[in-house]
Amino acid sequence: MTDNLQHYVTRAAHKYPERVALHDVSGRTTYADLESWTNRAARLLRETGIAEGDRVCVVGAKSSATIASLVSVLKAGGIYVPIDSASPAARVARILDAAEPGAVLVDASATSLVDALIAEDRLGTGVRIGAVDAHTTGERFGTAFSLTATAGFDDRELAGTRGGDALAHLLFTSGSTGAPKGVGITHRNVLAFVEWATSYFGTSPDDRISGHPPLHFDLSTFDIYATFAAGAELHPVPASLGLDPRGLARFIRDRALTQWFSVPSVLTLLAKFDVVGEDDFPALKRLLWCGEVLPTPVLRHWMCRLPHARFTNLYGPTEATIASSVHTVVEVPETETEPIPIGVACDGEELLVLDEQLRPLPPGEIGDLYIGGVGLSPGYWRDPDRTAEVFVPDPRDPRERIYRTGDLARVGPGGLVDFLGRADSQIKSRGYRIELGEIETAVNAVPGVKECAVVGIPTDGFEGTAIWCSLALVDGAELTGAELRTAVRELLPGYMIPARWEFVTALPKNVNGKIDRRSVRERLIDTTREAG
Ligand code: AMP
């Protein structure tokens, strides 16, 4: 078994040089070409000064060039940090401040963001900007470095010296105090999952695999490295198809994909628009989802339409690398309300349902879900306090760690674990992991806001959970919902912006004098029921 992720590409290039590794809108890239491109680009990165363990931020759409640049960073000995180019400059600047990158790699989709960062002088000193594609000219940013201009560089194998327990990438997720937090993921974390998954799913060189989740989501790591591990084809889904149900269905059909993997909201969208025909997608062997609950009626729809496919629920947080448990649904659920278990732990991982004293609860009882085993991240980037809060010593062996997910669960019949929601204020909306606290911090920063409560409201829509904000203004302040929206857009990505604003004179408080978010949420849910 290999010790580092970049070796998957080298191995596949030896075994299947002429097979297609990546197929995006710009065309097909073979394994031989990918290997040579990434070796050259890695040498260029070294020449620009990237040294062992340096962070390299990558701001780009999901494309063959961007994915190849991630592998190049690993070969150069770096740690890559994928960043959402749709995030506002202020949020990206906080990530850059935390990551302290040696270089930032960008594609054409990132130009306005980088312009804004440069204009506000938020890029950091000495940071070099490199282009990952031929369409982005480095000159625009006063730098001439482009990963596509590497003709003079040696393309022989460059293994990279980092692997095993060294960090491969940092993934920044929403943080409850307002600042995104960086989860460090090692080569070994990803290798363990990929080795299990390729064997469990029987991934082969004949597979054509979807790449739907954006690169800053850890689910994309599975698409990329499981594809390369198997010598299969990865088909990055163009961002323009993101919310276009007909376009997405056409993409699966035209590319004859054998595996589709996405967050449930995408499956809900396709079901709602009824774009999948009877026995559609004849090549599709498996359909996988992860990240939130897939509503049972949506699963029934898909299973009835595609009786030839295998349906698998994967569960897990970024902090435990891609997914930690699995449940393949064999029979179409009998009722619309039958919950779908998150199942059993993947190889090398463990799910534990514990009480407040970290004692195991008997089957059937609801408790906190902890995860142990090979997927556990070493922790949050340069944040030992936050790490120690949630990665706690395993009571059975304090030398080992377990991760408190914040999820509630129980062990159900047959040892299958059921997911029962969150114990805190993290939500999922359209598949995005959101700390409501991050939104509240942004709203509270708007001049004129006295106090606010941001809550998640369940909906029948594809977003799953809608974000609403109830707030009180300081005396004499005047603000409209539209003005608030404009103000927070400076700090939050679009998917975090509340869909509704409710103005009140004061928010309800609990006995400790804290804002009673539960009662705000319940009242808002009741209002929608009455309105509906
Ligand atoms: P993320 O770090 O974005 O992967 O989010 C992790 C959280 O998403 C978990 O702690 C759960 O709350 C939720 N989650 C992930 N997978 C599932 C699933 N299959 N079913 C229900 N919730 C899930």
Coordinates of C-alpha atoms and ligand atoms in Angstrom, one line a residue:
M1 CA 0.0 0.0 0.0
T2 CA 1.2 3.5 -0.8
D3 CA 2.1 6.0 2.0
N4 CA 1.0 9.1 0.1
L5 CA -1.9 10.3 -2.0
Q6 CA 0.2 11.6 -5.0
H7 CA 1.5 8.1 -5.5
Y8 CA -2.0 7.0 -6.7
V9 CA -1.4 9.1 -9.8
T10 CA 2.1 7.8 -10.4
R11 CA 1.0 4.2 -9.9
A12 CA -2.0 4.6 -12.3
A13 CA 0.3 6.3 -14.9
H14 CA 2.6 3.2 -14.8
K15 CA -0.3 0.8 -15.1
Y16 CA -2.7 2.6 -17.4
P17 CA -0.8 5.5 -19.1
E18 CA -3.3 5.9 -21.9
R19 CA -6.5 5.6 -19.8
V20 CA -8.4 8.8 -19.1
A21 CA -7.9 10.2 -15.5
L22 CA -9.9 13.4 -15.9
H23 CA -12.6 14.5 -18.3
D24 CA -13.9 18.0 -17.9
V25 CA -15.3 20.7 -20.2
S26 CA -11.8 21.3 -21.6
G27 CA -11.4 17.7 -22.7
R28 CA -9.7 14.5 -21.5
T29 CA -6.4 14.1 -19.6
T30 CA -4.7 10.7 -19.6
Y31 CA -2.8 9.3 -16.6
A32 CA 0.4 9.7 -18.5
D33 CA -0.3 13.4 -19.1
L34 CA -1.5 14.0 -15.5
E35 CA 1.7 12.4 -14.1
S36 CA 3.9 14.5 -16.4
W37 CA 1.9 17.7 -15.8
T38 CA 2.0 17.4 -12.0
N39 CA 5.7 16.5 -11.9
R40 CA 6.6 19.6 -13.9
A41 CA 4.2 21.8 -12.0
A42 CA 5.5 20.5 -8.7
R43 CA 9.1 21.4 -9.7
L44 CA 7.9 24.8 -10.7
L45 CA 6.3 25.3 -7.3
R46 CA 9.5 24.3 -5.6
E47 CA 11.4 26.8 -7.8
T48 CA 9.0 29.5 -6.7
G49 CA 10.0 28.8 -3.1
I50 CA 7.4 26.3 -1.9
A51 CA 9.1 24.2 0.8
E52 CA 8.2 21.1 2.8
G53 CA 5.0 21.7 4.8
D54 CA 4.2 25.1 3.2
R55 CA 0.6 25.8 2.7
V56 CA -0.7 26.5 -0.8
C57 CA -4.2 27.9 -1.1
V58 CA -6.1 26.9 -4.2
V59 CA -9.0 29.1 -5.3
G60 CA -10.6 27.6 -8.4
A61 CA -13.6 25.9 -9.9
K62 CA -13.7 22.1 -10.0
S63 CA -11.8 21.4 -13.2
S64 CA -9.1 19.0 -14.3
A65 CA -6.5 21.8 -14.0
T66 CA -7.4 22.7 -10.5
I67 CA -7.5 19.0 -9.4
A68 CA -4.1 18.5 -11.1
S69 CA -2.7 21.5 -9.2
L70 CA -3.7 19.9 -5.8
V71 CA -1.7 16.8 -6.7
S72 CA 1.2 19.1 -7.8
V73 CA 1.2 20.8 -4.4
L74 CA 1.5 17.4 -2.7
K75 CA 4.3 16.4 -5.0
A76 CA 6.1 19.6 -4.2
G77 CA 5.8 18.7 -0.5
G78 CA 3.2 21.2 0.3
I79 CA -0.2 21.2 2.1
Y80 CA -3.1 22.4 -0.1
V81 CA -5.9 24.5 1.2
P82 CA -8.9 24.6 -1.2
I83 CA -11.0 27.8 -0.9
D84 CA -14.4 28.6 -2.2
S85 CA -14.1 31.4 -4.9
A86 CA -17.7 32.4 -4.2
S87 CA -16.9 33.4 -0.6
P88 CA -16.6 37.1 0.1
A89 CA -13.1 38.6 0.3
A90 CA -13.4 39.3 4.0
R91 CA -14.0 35.6 4.8
V92 CA -11.3 34.4 2.5
A93 CA -8.9 36.9 4.0
R94 CA -9.5 35.3 7.4
I95 CA -8.6 31.9 5.9
L96 CA -5.5 33.3 4.3
D97 CA -4.5 34.9 7.6
A98 CA -4.8 31.5 9.4
A99 CA -3.2 29.4 6.7
E100 CA -0.3 31.7 6.0
P101 CA 0.3 30.3 2.5
G102 CA 3.5 30.5 0.5
A103 CA 1.5 30.8 -2.7
V104 CA -2.1 31.1 -3.9
L105 CA -3.1 29.2 -7.0
V106 CA -6.1 30.6 -8.9
D107 CA -8.2 30.1 -12.0
A108 CA -10.3 32.5 -14.0
S109 CA -13.3 32.0 -11.6
A110 CA -11.2 33.6 -8.8
T111 CA -10.1 36.8 -10.5
S112 CA -12.6 39.2 -9.0
L113 CA -12.0 37.7 -5.5
V114 CA -8.2 38.1 -5.9
D115 CA -8.7 41.6 -7.2
A116 CA -10.7 42.5 -4.1
L117 CA -8.1 40.9 -1.8
I118 CA -5.3 42.8 -3.5
A119 CA -7.3 46.1 -3.4
E120 CA -7.8 45.6 0.4
D121 CA -4.2 44.5 0.8
R122 CA -5.4 41.3 2.4
L123 CA -3.3 38.8 0.5
G124 CA -0.4 38.7 3.0
T125 CA 3.2 39.7 2.4
G126 CA 5.4 37.7 0.1
V127 CA 2.5 35.5 -1.2
R128 CA 2.9 34.6 -4.8
I129 CA -0.1 34.1 -7.1
G130 CA 0.1 31.4 -9.7
A131 CA -2.4 30.5 -12.4
V132 CA -3.6 26.9 -12.8
D133 CA -5.1 27.3 -16.2
A134 CA -4.1 28.9 -19.5
H135 CA -7.0 31.4 -19.3
T136 CA -5.8 33.2 -16.2
T137 CA -2.9 35.5 -16.9
G138 CA -0.5 35.9 -14.0
E139 CA 0.4 39.4 -15.2
R140 CA -3.0 40.6 -14.1
F141 CA -1.9 40.1 -10.5
G142 CA 1.7 41.3 -11.1
T143 CA 3.1 37.8 -11.1
A144 CA 4.3 35.7 -14.0
F145 CA 3.9 32.3 -12.6
S146 CA 1.6 29.8 -14.3
L147 CA 1.4 26.1 -13.8
T148 CA 0.6 25.7 -17.5
A149 CA 4.0 27.2 -18.5
T150 CA 6.3 24.5 -17.3
A151 CA 7.7 23.3 -20.6
G152 CA 11.3 23.6 -19.4
F153 CA 10.8 21.5 -16.3
D154 CA 11.7 17.8 -15.9
D155 CA 8.6 15.6 -16.0
R156 CA 10.1 12.5 -14.4
E157 CA 8.5 11.1 -11.3
L158 CA 8.6 13.3 -8.3
A159 CA 7.3 11.4 -5.3
G160 CA 7.3 14.1 -2.8
T161 CA 8.7 13.3 0.6
R162 CA 5.6 13.8 2.7
G163 CA 3.1 11.1 3.4
G164 CA 1.8 9.1 6.3
D165 CA 0.9 11.3 9.3
A166 CA 2.0 14.5 7.6
L167 CA -0.9 16.9 6.6
A168 CA -2.1 16.6 3.0
H169 CA -4.6 19.4 3.2
L170 CA -6.5 21.8 5.4
L171 CA -10.3 22.2 5.0
F172 CA -11.9 25.3 6.5
T173 CA -15.4 24.8 7.8
S174 CA -17.8 27.2 9.4
G175 CA -16.9 28.2 13.0
S176 CA -19.4 29.1 15.7
T177 CA -17.4 32.1 16.9
G178 CA -17.4 33.7 13.4
A179 CA -14.0 32.6 12.1
P180 CA -13.8 29.5 9.8
K181 CA -11.8 26.7 11.4
G182 CA -9.2 24.7 9.6
V183 CA -9.4 20.9 9.9
G184 CA -6.0 19.3 9.2
I185 CA -6.2 16.0 7.3
T186 CA -3.2 13.7 6.9
H187 CA -2.3 11.5 4.0
R188 CA -3.0 8.4 6.2
N189 CA -6.5 9.7 7.0
V190 CA -7.5 9.8 3.4
L191 CA -5.6 6.6 2.4
A192 CA -7.4 4.6 5.0
F193 CA -10.8 5.7 3.7
V194 CA -10.0 5.3 0.1
E195 CA -8.6 1.8 0.6
W196 CA -11.7 0.8 2.4
A197 CA -14.1 2.5 0.0
T198 CA -12.5 1.2 -3.2
S199 CA -12.7 -2.3 -1.9
Y200 CA -16.3 -1.9 -0.5
F201 CA -17.6 -0.4 -3.7
G202 CA -15.4 -2.6 -6.0
T203 CA -14.1 0.5 -7.8
S204 CA -12.4 -0.5 -11.1
P205 CA -10.5 1.1 -14.0
D206 CA -13.8 0.9 -15.9
D207 CA -15.5 3.3 -13.6
R208 CA -16.6 6.8 -14.6
I209 CA -17.0 8.7 -11.4
S210 CA -18.8 12.0 -10.8
G211 CA -17.1 14.9 -9.1
H212 CA -19.9 17.1 -7.8
P213 CA -19.0 18.5 -4.3
P214 CA -16.8 21.6 -4.5
L215 CA -13.1 21.1 -3.7
H216 CA -13.4 22.8 -0.3
F217 CA -15.8 20.0 0.8
D218 CA -14.1 16.9 2.1
L219 CA -16.5 14.7 0.0
S220 CA -14.6 15.8 -3.1
T221 CA -11.4 14.1 -1.6
F222 CA -13.2 10.7 -2.0
D223 CA -14.1 11.3 -5.6
I224 CA -10.5 12.4 -6.5
Y225 CA -8.4 9.8 -4.7
A226 CA -10.7 6.8 -5.1
T227 CA -10.7 7.5 -8.8
F228 CA -6.9 7.7 -9.0
A229 CA -6.5 4.7 -6.7
A230 CA -8.5 2.6 -9.1
G231 CA -7.1 4.1 -12.3
A232 CA -10.7 5.1 -13.2
E233 CA -12.1 8.3 -14.8
L234 CA -13.2 11.4 -12.8
H235 CA -15.8 13.7 -14.4
P236 CA -15.8 17.0 -12.6
V237 CA -19.3 18.5 -12.8
P238 CA -19.2 22.0 -14.2
A239 CA -20.2 24.6 -11.6
S240 CA -22.7 26.0 -14.1
L241 CA -24.8 22.8 -13.7
G242 CA -24.8 23.1 -9.9
L243 CA -28.5 23.7 -9.5
D244 CA -29.8 22.8 -13.0
P245 CA -31.7 19.5 -12.6
R246 CA -32.1 18.8 -16.3
G247 CA -28.5 19.6 -17.0
L248 CA -27.3 17.4 -14.2
A249 CA -29.4 14.4 -15.4
R250 CA -28.1 15.0 -18.9
F251 CA -24.5 15.0 -17.6
I252 CA -25.0 11.6 -15.8
R253 CA -26.6 10.2 -19.0
D254 CA -24.1 11.6 -21.6
R255 CA -21.0 10.7 -19.6
A256 CA -22.4 7.3 -18.9
L257 CA -21.3 7.7 -15.2
T258 CA -21.1 4.5 -13.2
Q259 CA -21.0 6.3 -9.8
W260 CA -22.8 9.4 -8.6
F261 CA -21.9 10.9 -5.2
S262 CA -23.4 14.1 -3.8
V263 CA -25.1 15.7 -0.9
P264 CA -28.8 14.7 -0.6
S265 CA -30.1 18.1 -1.6
V266 CA -28.9 17.4 -5.2
L267 CA -30.8 14.1 -5.2
T268 CA -33.9 15.9 -3.8
L269 CA -33.6 18.5 -6.6
L270 CA -33.5 16.0 -9.4
A271 CA -36.4 14.1 -7.8
K272 CA -38.6 17.2 -7.4
F273 CA -38.1 18.2 -11.0
D274 CA -38.8 14.6 -12.1
V275 CA -35.9 14.5 -14.5
V276 CA -34.9 10.9 -14.0
G277 CA -36.8 8.5 -16.2
E278 CA -37.7 4.8 -15.6
D279 CA -34.5 2.7 -15.9
D280 CA -32.6 5.9 -16.7
F281 CA -28.8 6.1 -16.5
P282 CA -28.3 2.4 -17.5
A283 CA -24.5 2.6 -16.8
L284 CA -25.0 3.8 -13.2
K285 CA -23.9 1.1 -10.8
R286 CA -24.0 3.0 -7.5
L287 CA -25.5 6.2 -6.1
L288 CA -24.0 7.4 -2.9
W289 CA -24.8 10.4 -0.6
C290 CA -23.3 11.9 2.5
G291 CA -23.5 15.1 4.5
E292 CA -27.1 15.2 5.7
V293 CA -30.3 13.1 5.9
L294 CA -31.7 12.0 2.6
P295 CA -35.5 12.2 2.9
T296 CA -37.0 8.7 2.6
P297 CA -39.5 9.7 -0.1
V298 CA -36.6 10.9 -2.2
L299 CA -34.8 7.6 -1.8
R300 CA -37.9 5.7 -2.7
H301 CA -38.3 7.7 -5.8
W302 CA -34.7 7.0 -6.9
M303 CA -34.8 3.3 -6.0
C304 CA -38.0 2.8 -8.0
R305 CA -36.6 4.7 -11.0
L306 CA -33.2 3.0 -11.0
P307 CA -33.7 -0.6 -9.9
H308 CA -30.3 -1.5 -11.4
A309 CA -28.3 0.7 -9.0
R310 CA -26.9 0.2 -5.5
F311 CA -27.8 2.9 -3.0
T312 CA -25.5 3.8 -0.1
N313 CA -25.7 6.3 2.7
L314 CA -22.3 7.5 4.0
Y315 CA -22.1 9.4 7.3
G316 CA -19.3 11.4 8.8
P317 CA -17.8 14.8 9.7
T318 CA -14.8 16.5 8.1
E319 CA -12.9 15.9 11.3
A320 CA -13.1 12.2 10.8
T321 CA -12.3 12.3 7.1
I322 CA -15.0 11.9 4.4
A323 CA -17.2 9.3 6.1
S324 CA -17.0 7.0 9.1
S325 CA -20.1 4.8 8.6
V326 CA -21.9 3.2 5.8
H327 CA -25.3 1.7 5.1
T328 CA -26.3 0.2 1.8
V329 CA -30.1 0.2 1.4
V330 CA -31.1 -3.1 -0.2
E331 CA -34.9 -2.9 -0.3
V332 CA -37.0 0.1 -1.2
P333 CA -38.2 1.5 2.2
E334 CA -41.8 0.4 2.8
T335 CA -43.1 3.7 4.1
E336 CA -42.3 7.4 3.5
T337 CA -41.4 7.8 7.2
E338 CA -39.0 4.9 7.6
P339 CA -35.7 6.4 8.7
I340 CA -32.5 5.4 6.8
P341 CA -29.8 4.3 9.3
I342 CA -26.3 5.7 9.0
G343 CA -25.3 2.0 9.5
V344 CA -22.0 0.6 10.8
A345 CA -18.5 1.9 11.0
C346 CA -16.2 1.6 8.0
D347 CA -13.1 -0.5 8.5
G348 CA -10.7 0.9 11.0
E349 CA -13.3 3.3 12.4
E350 CA -15.7 3.1 15.4
L351 CA -19.0 4.7 16.2
L352 CA -19.8 5.1 19.9
V353 CA -23.0 6.3 21.5
L354 CA -22.1 7.6 24.9
D355 CA -23.7 9.4 27.8
E356 CA -22.4 12.6 29.4
Q357 CA -19.8 10.7 31.5
L358 CA -18.6 9.0 28.2
R359 CA -20.2 5.7 29.2
P360 CA -21.6 3.5 26.5
L361 CA -25.4 3.5 26.3
P362 CA -27.4 0.4 25.7
P363 CA -29.0 -0.2 22.3
G364 CA -32.1 1.9 21.8
E365 CA -31.0 4.8 24.1
I366 CA -30.2 8.2 22.6
G367 CA -26.8 9.7 23.3
D368 CA -23.9 11.7 21.9
L369 CA -22.2 10.2 18.9
Y370 CA -18.4 9.9 19.1
I371 CA -16.0 8.5 16.4
G372 CA -12.7 6.7 16.9
G373 CA -10.2 5.2 14.6
V374 CA -8.1 5.8 11.5
G375 CA -10.0 8.8 10.1
L376 CA -9.5 11.2 13.0
S377 CA -7.9 14.4 12.1
P378 CA -4.9 15.5 14.3
G379 CA -7.0 18.5 15.0
Y380 CA -7.8 22.1 14.1
W381 CA -5.0 24.1 12.5
R382 CA -3.0 26.0 15.2
D383 CA -5.8 25.7 17.6
P384 CA -5.0 23.3 20.4
D385 CA -7.8 24.6 22.7
R386 CA -10.6 24.0 20.2
T387 CA -9.0 20.6 19.3
A388 CA -8.9 19.5 23.0
E389 CA -12.6 20.5 23.3
V390 CA -13.8 17.9 20.8
F391 CA -11.0 15.4 20.4
V392 CA -11.1 13.9 23.8
P393 CA -9.2 11.0 25.4
D394 CA -10.8 7.6 24.9
P395 CA -12.0 6.5 28.3
R396 CA -11.1 2.9 27.5
D397 CA -7.5 3.9 26.7
P398 CA -6.6 7.5 27.3
R399 CA -3.6 7.3 24.8
E400 CA -6.2 7.1 22.1
R401 CA -8.7 9.9 21.1
I402 CA -12.3 10.0 20.2
Y403 CA -14.1 12.8 18.4
R404 CA -17.3 14.3 19.7
T405 CA -19.4 14.9 16.6
G406 CA -22.2 17.0 18.2
D407 CA -24.6 14.5 16.6
L408 CA -27.3 12.6 18.5
A409 CA -27.6 8.9 17.7
R410 CA -28.8 5.5 19.0
V411 CA -27.8 2.0 18.2
G412 CA -30.9 0.5 16.5
P413 CA -32.0 -3.0 15.6
G414 CA -29.3 -5.2 14.2
G415 CA -26.6 -2.9 15.5
L416 CA -27.3 -0.3 12.8
V417 CA -26.8 3.3 14.1
D418 CA -29.6 5.8 13.6
F419 CA -28.8 9.6 13.3
L420 CA -31.2 11.7 15.3
G421 CA -30.1 15.3 14.7
R422 CA -27.7 17.8 16.2
A423 CA -27.1 18.5 19.9
D424 CA -25.9 22.1 19.0
S425 CA -26.5 24.9 16.6
Q426 CA -24.8 23.5 13.5
I427 CA -27.1 23.0 10.6
K428 CA -26.9 21.7 7.0
S429 CA -28.5 23.8 4.3
R430 CA -28.2 22.7 0.7
G431 CA -25.5 20.3 1.9
Y432 CA -23.4 23.2 3.4
R433 CA -22.2 22.8 7.0
I434 CA -23.1 26.0 8.8
E435 CA -22.6 27.2 12.3
L436 CA -25.5 29.5 13.1
G437 CA -23.1 31.4 15.4
E438 CA -21.0 32.4 12.4
I439 CA -24.1 34.1 10.9
E440 CA -25.1 35.7 14.2
T441 CA -21.6 37.2 14.5
A442 CA -22.0 38.7 11.0
V443 CA -25.5 40.1 11.7
N444 CA -24.4 41.5 15.1
A445 CA -21.6 43.4 13.4
V446 CA -24.1 45.4 11.3
P447 CA -24.4 48.9 12.9
G448 CA -27.9 49.3 14.4
V449 CA -28.4 45.7 15.3
K450 CA -29.0 45.2 19.1
E451 CA -29.4 41.4 19.2
C452 CA -30.3 38.6 16.9
A453 CA -31.1 34.9 16.8
V454 CA -30.4 32.9 13.7
V455 CA -32.3 29.6 13.4
G456 CA -32.7 26.7 11.0
I457 CA -36.3 26.0 9.9
P458 CA -37.0 22.7 8.3
T459 CA -38.6 22.9 4.8
D460 CA -39.9 20.7 2.1
G461 CA -37.6 22.4 -0.4
F462 CA -34.4 21.0 -1.7
E463 CA -32.3 23.1 0.7
G464 CA -33.6 21.0 3.5
T465 CA -33.2 23.7 6.2
A466 CA -33.9 27.4 5.6
I467 CA -32.1 30.1 7.6
W468 CA -34.1 32.8 9.3
C469 CA -33.1 35.6 11.5
S470 CA -35.1 37.3 14.2
L471 CA -33.6 40.5 15.4
A472 CA -34.0 43.7 17.5
L473 CA -32.6 47.1 16.5
V474 CA -31.1 49.7 18.8
D475 CA -33.4 52.6 19.5
G476 CA -33.7 54.9 16.6
A477 CA -32.0 52.6 14.1
E478 CA -33.7 51.9 10.9
L479 CA -32.7 48.9 8.8
T480 CA -34.6 46.8 6.2
G481 CA -34.1 43.2 5.3
A482 CA -32.6 44.2 2.0
E483 CA -30.1 46.4 3.8
L484 CA -29.1 43.7 6.2
R485 CA -28.7 41.2 3.4
T486 CA -26.3 43.6 1.6
A487 CA -24.3 44.2 4.8
V488 CA -23.8 40.6 5.7
R489 CA -23.0 39.7 2.1
E490 CA -19.6 41.3 2.8
L491 CA -18.9 38.7 5.4
L492 CA -20.8 35.5 4.5
P493 CA -21.1 33.3 1.4
G494 CA -24.5 33.3 -0.3
Y495 CA -25.6 30.0 1.2
M496 CA -25.3 31.5 4.7
I497 CA -27.4 34.6 4.2
P498 CA -30.8 34.4 6.0
A499 CA -33.7 34.0 3.7
R500 CA -36.1 35.8 6.1
W501 CA -35.6 38.7 8.5
E502 CA -38.1 39.2 11.4
F503 CA -37.9 42.4 13.3
V504 CA -39.0 42.3 17.0
T505 CA -38.6 44.7 19.9
A506 CA -36.7 42.2 22.0
L507 CA -35.8 38.6 21.8
P508 CA -37.0 36.1 24.4
K509 CA -34.5 35.1 27.1
N510 CA -34.1 32.0 29.2
V511 CA -33.6 31.9 33.0
N512 CA -29.9 32.6 32.6
G513 CA -30.7 35.8 30.6
K514 CA -29.4 34.2 27.3
I515 CA -31.3 34.5 24.1
D516 CA -33.8 31.6 23.9
R517 CA -33.2 30.4 20.4
R518 CA -35.3 27.3 20.8
S519 CA -38.4 29.4 21.5
V520 CA -37.6 31.7 18.6
R521 CA -37.3 28.7 16.3
E522 CA -40.5 27.1 17.6
R523 CA -42.5 30.3 17.2
L524 CA -41.2 30.8 13.6
I525 CA -42.0 27.2 12.7
D526 CA -45.6 27.7 14.1
T527 CA -45.9 30.9 12.1
T528 CA -45.1 29.1 8.9
R529 CA -47.5 26.3 9.7
E530 CA -50.3 28.8 10.3
A531 CA -49.4 30.6 7.0
G532 CA -49.3 27.3 5.1
Ligands
AMP1 P1 -19.3 17.9 7.3 O1 -18.2 18.1 8.2 O2 -19.7 19.0 6.3 O3 -19.2 16.6 6.6 O4 -20.6 17.7 8.2 C1 -20.7 16.7 9.2 C2 -22.1 16.6 9.8 O5 -23.0 16.4 8.7 C3 -22.3 15.5 10.7 O6 -21.8 15.7 12.0 C4 -23.8 15.3 10.6 O7 -24.5 16.2 11.4 C5 -24.1 15.6 9.2 N1 -24.1 14.4 8.3 C6 -23.1 13.9 7.6 N2 -23.4 12.7 6.9 C7 -24.7 12.5 7.3 C8 -25.7 11.5 6.9 N3 -25.4 10.5 6.1 N4 -26.9 11.6 7.5 C9 -27.2 12.6 8.3 N5 -26.4 13.6 8.7 C10 -25.1 13.5 8.2

